[in-house]
């Protein structure tokens, strides 16, 4: 049954000149039919250069918006209209405009998990894989980092020479992991290396042997000579690693760390997007798109 739907998708996407992009957190059966799978940074960079006329983004809304910003000539379909990212909705343009007035000499660095509207007033975007490098390179020693306080704290710790102002936003899923959970996992698997996403709280991150994006965590685990790993991010990463590296052992740090938004898209949704009966086409005013594009272009230039 799954194979049949996958075969229909593969046939239709070729006939209709469609590229399917999938974030690493979506269901495995979707990643199997995707043309490209990766973390937020890789998906953003890839989307600007795909040859197909239509892109179906299997992920969350801000990712589909990013594709539209970078490739306005393409039809961009969000695979399931309910798939938002709670963090991206936490702060709006009006709020950040007020904060900017209080800190006029700070560069505004926005995690890519923000709306297109908010990106229009930011100086540069970052992803979890590029945040430290971009904050290091940007031509300002004062940084207002939005919206993720945990990623912001991690970056600030790596760059003590810069001054950071953080606001209290973040990923509700990653923030669920407590220090107690990490210590329990380490006690249960003392030989395992601890790999953690920087959206986790600082008291969790401090126990990590490696901190990085979803792709960073996967690459680290695949290339490592170690055999056991505790994975501190969405559960699909531990599952995929276990599938790809059967000779190693992967333990999810929290079995309930599931992003329901990333999991909102089903294989049938993707098929229906291709048939034109489901999904949401992303549209954007040209002025807003050009404003938002500046900080994504800056991210790609510095990243
Ligand atoms: P990365 O894709 O940068 O690892 O971020 C994870 C995430 O939460 C995406 O929303
Ligand atoms: Fe948003 Fe967190 Fe889900 Fe990523 S894991 S999409 S930050 S809610």
Short mmCIF file of C-alpha atoms and ligand atoms in Angstrom, two decimals:
data_model
loop_
_atom_site.label_atom_id
_atom_site.label_comp_id
_atom_site.label_asym_id
_atom_site.label_seq_id
_atom_site.Cartn_x
_atom_site.Cartn_y
_atom_site.Cartn_z
CA UNK A 1 0.00 0.00 0.00
CA UNK A 2 2.71 2.53 1.02
CA UNK A 3 4.81 1.37 -1.95
CA UNK A 4 1.84 1.88 -4.31
CA UNK A 5 1.28 5.46 -3.10
CA UNK A 6 5.02 6.14 -3.35
CA UNK A 7 5.07 4.82 -6.93
CA UNK A 8 2.10 7.04 -7.86
CA UNK A 9 3.91 10.04 -6.35
CA UNK A 10 7.14 9.27 -8.22
CA UNK A 11 5.24 8.96 -11.52
CA UNK A 12 3.16 12.11 -11.02
CA UNK A 13 6.01 14.35 -9.85
CA UNK A 14 7.93 13.49 -13.02
CA UNK A 15 4.91 14.08 -15.29
CA UNK A 16 4.09 17.40 -13.61
CA UNK A 17 7.68 18.67 -13.25
CA UNK A 18 7.52 18.87 -9.47
CA UNK A 19 10.37 18.84 -6.96
CA UNK A 20 9.60 17.49 -3.50
CA UNK A 21 11.68 18.91 -0.65
CA UNK A 22 11.44 17.35 2.80
CA UNK A 23 12.81 18.41 6.17
CA UNK A 24 14.60 15.64 8.12
CA UNK A 25 11.80 15.63 10.74
CA UNK A 26 9.02 14.49 8.37
CA UNK A 27 7.88 10.87 8.16
CA UNK A 28 10.34 8.35 6.69
CA UNK A 29 7.97 7.28 3.85
CA UNK A 30 7.89 10.91 2.66
CA UNK A 31 11.67 11.31 2.86
CA UNK A 32 11.94 8.22 0.63
CA UNK A 33 10.09 9.91 -2.26
CA UNK A 34 11.65 13.37 -1.77
CA UNK A 35 14.10 14.76 -4.32
CA UNK A 36 16.05 16.33 -1.51
CA UNK A 37 16.03 15.96 2.28
CA UNK A 38 17.93 18.11 4.75
CA UNK A 39 18.00 20.66 7.54
CA UNK A 40 16.58 24.17 7.24
CA UNK A 41 19.76 25.67 5.78
CA UNK A 42 20.26 22.95 3.16
CA UNK A 43 16.61 23.17 2.07
CA UNK A 44 16.77 26.96 1.71
CA UNK A 45 19.94 26.85 -0.38
CA UNK A 46 18.70 23.94 -2.50
CA UNK A 47 15.30 25.47 -3.23
CA UNK A 48 16.77 28.43 -5.10
CA UNK A 49 18.40 26.14 -7.67
CA UNK A 50 16.03 23.28 -8.42
CA UNK A 51 15.11 23.01 -12.12
CA UNK A 52 11.43 22.04 -11.65
CA UNK A 53 8.62 24.62 -12.03
CA UNK A 54 6.78 23.53 -8.89
CA UNK A 55 8.11 22.78 -5.41
CA UNK A 56 6.16 20.88 -2.77
CA UNK A 57 7.64 21.66 0.64
CA UNK A 58 7.07 18.86 3.12
CA UNK A 59 7.88 20.67 6.32
CA UNK A 60 6.39 23.73 7.97
CA UNK A 61 5.06 27.06 6.69
CA UNK A 62 8.16 29.22 7.16
CA UNK A 63 10.12 26.74 5.03
CA UNK A 64 7.62 27.03 2.16
CA UNK A 65 7.72 30.83 2.53
CA UNK A 66 11.52 30.72 2.30
CA UNK A 67 11.29 28.80 -0.99
CA UNK A 68 8.84 31.38 -2.38
CA UNK A 69 11.10 34.24 -1.28
CA UNK A 70 14.08 32.69 -3.07
CA UNK A 71 12.27 31.31 -6.12
CA UNK A 72 9.26 33.58 -6.86
CA UNK A 73 8.83 32.21 -10.39
CA UNK A 74 8.00 28.75 -9.01
CA UNK A 75 4.67 27.49 -7.71
CA UNK A 76 5.38 26.64 -4.09
CA UNK A 77 3.01 24.32 -2.27
CA UNK A 78 3.01 23.76 1.49
CA UNK A 79 2.22 20.06 1.84
CA UNK A 80 -0.32 20.56 4.64
CA UNK A 81 -1.80 24.01 5.41
CA UNK A 82 -1.97 23.32 9.16
CA UNK A 83 1.79 22.70 9.40
CA UNK A 84 3.04 25.83 11.12
CA UNK A 85 5.96 26.23 13.52
CA UNK A 86 4.84 27.56 16.92
CA UNK A 87 8.18 29.31 17.39
CA UNK A 88 7.81 31.18 14.09
CA UNK A 89 4.44 32.56 15.22
CA UNK A 90 5.65 33.76 18.65
CA UNK A 91 6.88 37.21 17.62
CA UNK A 92 5.44 39.51 15.01
CA UNK A 93 6.79 42.51 13.14
CA UNK A 94 5.05 45.07 15.36
CA UNK A 95 6.64 43.64 18.54
CA UNK A 96 10.15 43.54 17.07
CA UNK A 97 9.78 47.06 15.68
CA UNK A 98 9.16 48.24 19.26
CA UNK A 99 12.14 46.27 20.60
CA UNK A 100 14.36 47.68 17.84
CA UNK A 101 13.50 51.20 19.03
CA UNK A 102 14.93 50.30 22.44
CA UNK A 103 18.13 48.88 20.92
CA UNK A 104 18.76 51.02 17.82
CA UNK A 105 22.47 50.13 17.56
CA UNK A 106 21.89 46.33 17.60
CA UNK A 107 21.90 44.22 14.43
CA UNK A 108 18.74 42.08 14.31
CA UNK A 109 19.59 38.43 13.71
CA UNK A 110 16.55 36.26 13.05
CA UNK A 111 16.42 32.49 13.26
CA UNK A 112 14.96 31.25 9.98
CA UNK A 113 12.00 29.96 12.04
CA UNK A 114 10.24 33.32 11.64
CA UNK A 115 7.46 34.56 9.36
CA UNK A 116 8.26 36.26 6.04
CA UNK A 117 6.62 39.39 7.47
CA UNK A 118 9.05 39.50 10.41
CA UNK A 119 12.03 38.82 8.13
CA UNK A 120 11.31 42.11 6.32
CA UNK A 121 12.74 44.10 9.28
CA UNK A 122 15.71 41.86 10.18
CA UNK A 123 19.32 42.29 9.11
CA UNK A 124 20.27 38.66 8.61
CA UNK A 125 18.75 35.22 9.00
CA UNK A 126 20.50 32.23 10.52
CA UNK A 127 19.75 28.54 10.81
CA UNK A 128 20.93 26.27 13.60
CA UNK A 129 23.83 25.10 11.41
CA UNK A 130 25.00 28.59 10.50
CA UNK A 131 24.10 30.77 13.52
CA UNK A 132 27.52 30.87 15.23
CA UNK A 133 29.45 31.49 12.01
CA UNK A 134 27.10 34.21 10.78
CA UNK A 135 26.98 36.04 14.14
CA UNK A 136 30.79 35.91 14.18
CA UNK A 137 31.06 37.34 10.66
CA UNK A 138 28.37 40.01 10.83
CA UNK A 139 29.66 43.53 10.99
CA UNK A 140 28.23 44.39 14.43
CA UNK A 141 29.34 43.64 17.98
CA UNK A 142 25.81 44.10 19.31
CA UNK A 143 23.22 41.52 18.33
CA UNK A 144 19.49 41.32 19.03
CA UNK A 145 18.85 37.61 18.49
CA UNK A 146 15.23 36.52 17.86
CA UNK A 147 13.13 34.49 18.60
CA UNK A 148 14.91 31.46 20.12
CA UNK A 149 16.43 32.19 23.54
CA UNK A 150 18.11 28.76 23.65
CA UNK A 151 19.82 28.99 20.28
CA UNK A 152 20.66 32.63 21.11
CA UNK A 153 22.23 31.61 24.45
CA UNK A 154 24.28 28.93 22.74
CA UNK A 155 25.55 31.38 20.10
CA UNK A 156 26.28 34.04 22.75
CA UNK A 157 28.34 31.51 24.70
CA UNK A 158 30.45 30.73 21.62
CA UNK A 159 31.05 34.42 20.92
CA UNK A 160 31.90 36.09 24.27
CA UNK A 161 33.44 39.02 22.41
CA UNK A 162 29.95 40.12 21.23
CA UNK A 163 27.03 41.54 23.19
CA UNK A 164 23.68 39.74 22.84
CA UNK A 165 20.13 40.74 23.70
CA UNK A 166 17.77 37.75 23.74
CA UNK A 167 13.99 37.54 23.85
CA UNK A 168 12.15 34.65 25.46
CA UNK A 169 10.92 32.68 22.43
CA UNK A 170 11.80 29.14 21.43
CA UNK A 171 10.73 25.71 20.31
CA UNK A 172 8.17 24.27 22.74
CA UNK A 173 9.15 20.72 21.74
CA UNK A 174 12.91 20.97 22.30
CA UNK A 175 12.36 23.07 25.44
CA UNK A 176 10.50 20.08 26.94
CA UNK A 177 13.76 18.20 27.51
CA UNK A 178 14.90 18.74 31.09
CA UNK A 179 18.37 18.37 32.57
CA UNK A 180 16.96 15.45 34.61
CA UNK A 181 16.11 13.65 31.34
CA UNK A 182 19.66 14.07 30.00
CA UNK A 183 21.21 12.84 33.24
CA UNK A 184 18.90 9.81 33.25
CA UNK A 185 19.81 9.01 29.63
CA UNK A 186 23.55 9.34 30.39
CA UNK A 187 23.15 7.07 33.44
CA UNK A 188 21.31 4.47 31.36
CA UNK A 189 23.84 4.63 28.49
CA UNK A 190 27.17 5.74 29.99
CA UNK A 191 29.19 4.91 26.86
CA UNK A 192 26.96 6.92 24.53
CA UNK A 193 27.97 10.27 23.05
CA UNK A 194 25.35 12.97 23.65
CA UNK A 195 24.30 14.86 20.48
CA UNK A 196 21.98 17.79 21.01
CA UNK A 197 20.13 20.40 18.94
CA UNK A 198 20.81 24.01 20.08
CA UNK A 199 17.05 24.62 20.41
CA UNK A 200 17.37 22.68 23.71
CA UNK A 201 17.80 24.55 27.01
CA UNK A 202 21.35 25.53 28.12
CA UNK A 203 21.22 23.09 31.06
CA UNK A 204 20.70 20.30 28.49
CA UNK A 205 23.20 21.61 25.94
CA UNK A 206 25.96 21.78 28.58
CA UNK A 207 25.98 17.94 28.77
CA UNK A 208 26.45 17.53 25.01
CA UNK A 209 29.50 16.09 23.30
CA UNK A 210 28.25 17.68 20.08
CA UNK A 211 25.78 20.52 19.45
CA UNK A 212 24.39 21.05 15.94
CA UNK A 213 21.56 21.12 13.45
CA UNK A 214 19.66 18.00 12.42
CA UNK A 215 22.07 17.41 9.52
CA UNK A 216 25.02 18.19 11.78
CA UNK A 217 23.89 15.59 14.31
CA UNK A 218 23.36 12.99 11.59
CA UNK A 219 26.72 13.60 9.94
CA UNK A 220 28.51 13.53 13.30
CA UNK A 221 26.93 10.19 14.26
CA UNK A 222 27.58 8.60 10.85
CA UNK A 223 31.24 9.67 10.77
CA UNK A 224 32.01 8.96 14.43
CA UNK A 225 33.99 5.92 15.51
CA UNK A 226 31.77 5.71 18.61
CA UNK A 227 29.03 3.09 18.63
CA UNK A 228 26.33 4.57 20.88
CA UNK A 229 24.57 7.93 20.80
CA UNK A 230 21.90 9.75 22.80
CA UNK A 231 20.00 11.97 20.36
CA UNK A 232 18.60 15.22 21.74
CA UNK A 233 16.28 16.35 18.99
CA UNK A 234 13.05 15.30 17.22
CA UNK A 235 12.62 11.55 17.42
CA UNK A 236 12.79 10.98 13.64
CA UNK A 237 16.53 11.72 13.68
CA UNK A 238 17.28 8.82 16.05
CA UNK A 239 14.99 6.59 13.97
CA UNK A 240 16.60 7.51 10.67
CA UNK A 241 20.11 7.10 12.07
CA UNK A 242 19.20 3.66 13.44
CA UNK A 243 17.92 2.67 9.98
CA UNK A 244 21.01 4.00 8.19
CA UNK A 245 23.59 2.75 10.72
CA UNK A 246 22.30 -0.65 11.93
CA UNK A 247 25.66 -1.48 13.54
CA UNK A 248 25.42 1.51 15.94
CA UNK A 249 22.92 2.22 18.73
CA UNK A 250 20.79 5.35 18.95
CA UNK A 251 18.74 6.33 21.99
CA UNK A 252 16.23 9.19 21.72
CA UNK A 253 16.75 11.56 24.67
CA UNK A 254 12.97 11.93 24.97
CA UNK A 255 10.54 9.56 23.25
CA UNK A 256 7.82 12.24 23.27
CA UNK A 257 9.96 14.78 21.43
CA UNK A 258 7.73 14.73 18.36
CA UNK A 259 6.99 17.83 16.30
CA UNK A 260 3.31 17.39 15.43
CA UNK A 261 3.59 20.10 12.78
CA UNK A 262 6.41 18.34 10.96
CA UNK A 263 4.41 15.13 11.23
CA UNK A 264 1.17 16.76 9.97
CA UNK A 265 1.91 15.82 6.36
CA UNK A 266 1.03 12.29 5.29
CA UNK A 267 2.04 10.41 2.16
CA UNK A 268 -1.55 10.74 0.89
CA UNK A 269 -1.34 14.53 1.43
CA UNK A 270 1.70 14.60 -0.86
CA UNK A 271 -0.15 12.56 -3.50
CA UNK A 272 -3.13 14.92 -3.25
CA UNK A 273 -0.84 17.96 -3.57
CA UNK A 274 0.37 16.48 -6.85
CA UNK A 275 -3.22 15.89 -7.98
CA UNK A 276 -4.02 19.52 -7.09
CA UNK A 277 -6.66 18.65 -4.48
CA UNK A 278 -4.66 19.46 -1.32
CA UNK A 279 -1.88 21.69 -0.03
CA UNK A 280 -1.65 25.46 0.01
CA UNK A 281 -0.02 27.53 -2.69
CA UNK A 282 2.18 30.19 -1.04
CA UNK A 283 1.68 33.69 -2.42
CA UNK A 284 3.45 36.87 -1.35
CA UNK A 285 3.37 40.55 -2.30
CA UNK A 286 6.47 41.40 -4.32
CA UNK A 287 7.49 44.29 -2.04
CA UNK A 288 7.34 42.05 1.04
CA UNK A 289 9.20 39.28 -0.75
CA UNK A 290 12.06 41.59 -1.77
CA UNK A 291 12.34 43.01 1.77
CA UNK A 292 12.37 39.53 3.34
CA UNK A 293 14.84 38.25 0.73
CA UNK A 294 17.56 40.67 1.85
CA UNK A 295 18.15 38.87 5.15
CA UNK A 296 18.05 35.42 3.53
CA UNK A 297 20.52 36.53 0.83
CA UNK A 298 22.75 37.84 3.62
CA UNK A 299 22.49 34.44 5.35
CA UNK A 300 23.55 32.63 2.17
CA UNK A 301 26.39 35.13 1.56
CA UNK A 302 27.81 34.79 5.09
CA UNK A 303 26.86 31.13 5.76
P1 LIG B 1 17.40 22.58 11.61
O1 LIG B 1 16.71 22.11 10.39
O2 LIG B 1 18.18 23.83 11.33
O3 LIG B 1 18.19 21.56 12.30
O4 LIG B 1 16.26 23.07 12.63
C1 LIG B 1 15.36 22.22 13.19
C2 LIG B 1 14.02 22.77 13.28
O5 LIG B 1 13.45 22.86 14.32
C3 LIG B 1 13.39 23.16 12.08
O6 LIG B 1 12.27 23.81 12.41
FE1 LIG B 2 9.09 24.56 15.08
FE2 LIG B 2 10.18 23.15 17.07
FE3 LIG B 2 8.72 21.91 15.23
FE4 LIG B 2 11.11 22.90 14.60
S1 LIG B 2 10.70 21.24 16.03
S2 LIG B 2 9.24 23.09 13.41
S3 LIG B 2 11.17 24.73 15.88
S4 LIG B 2 8.01 23.44 16.69
#
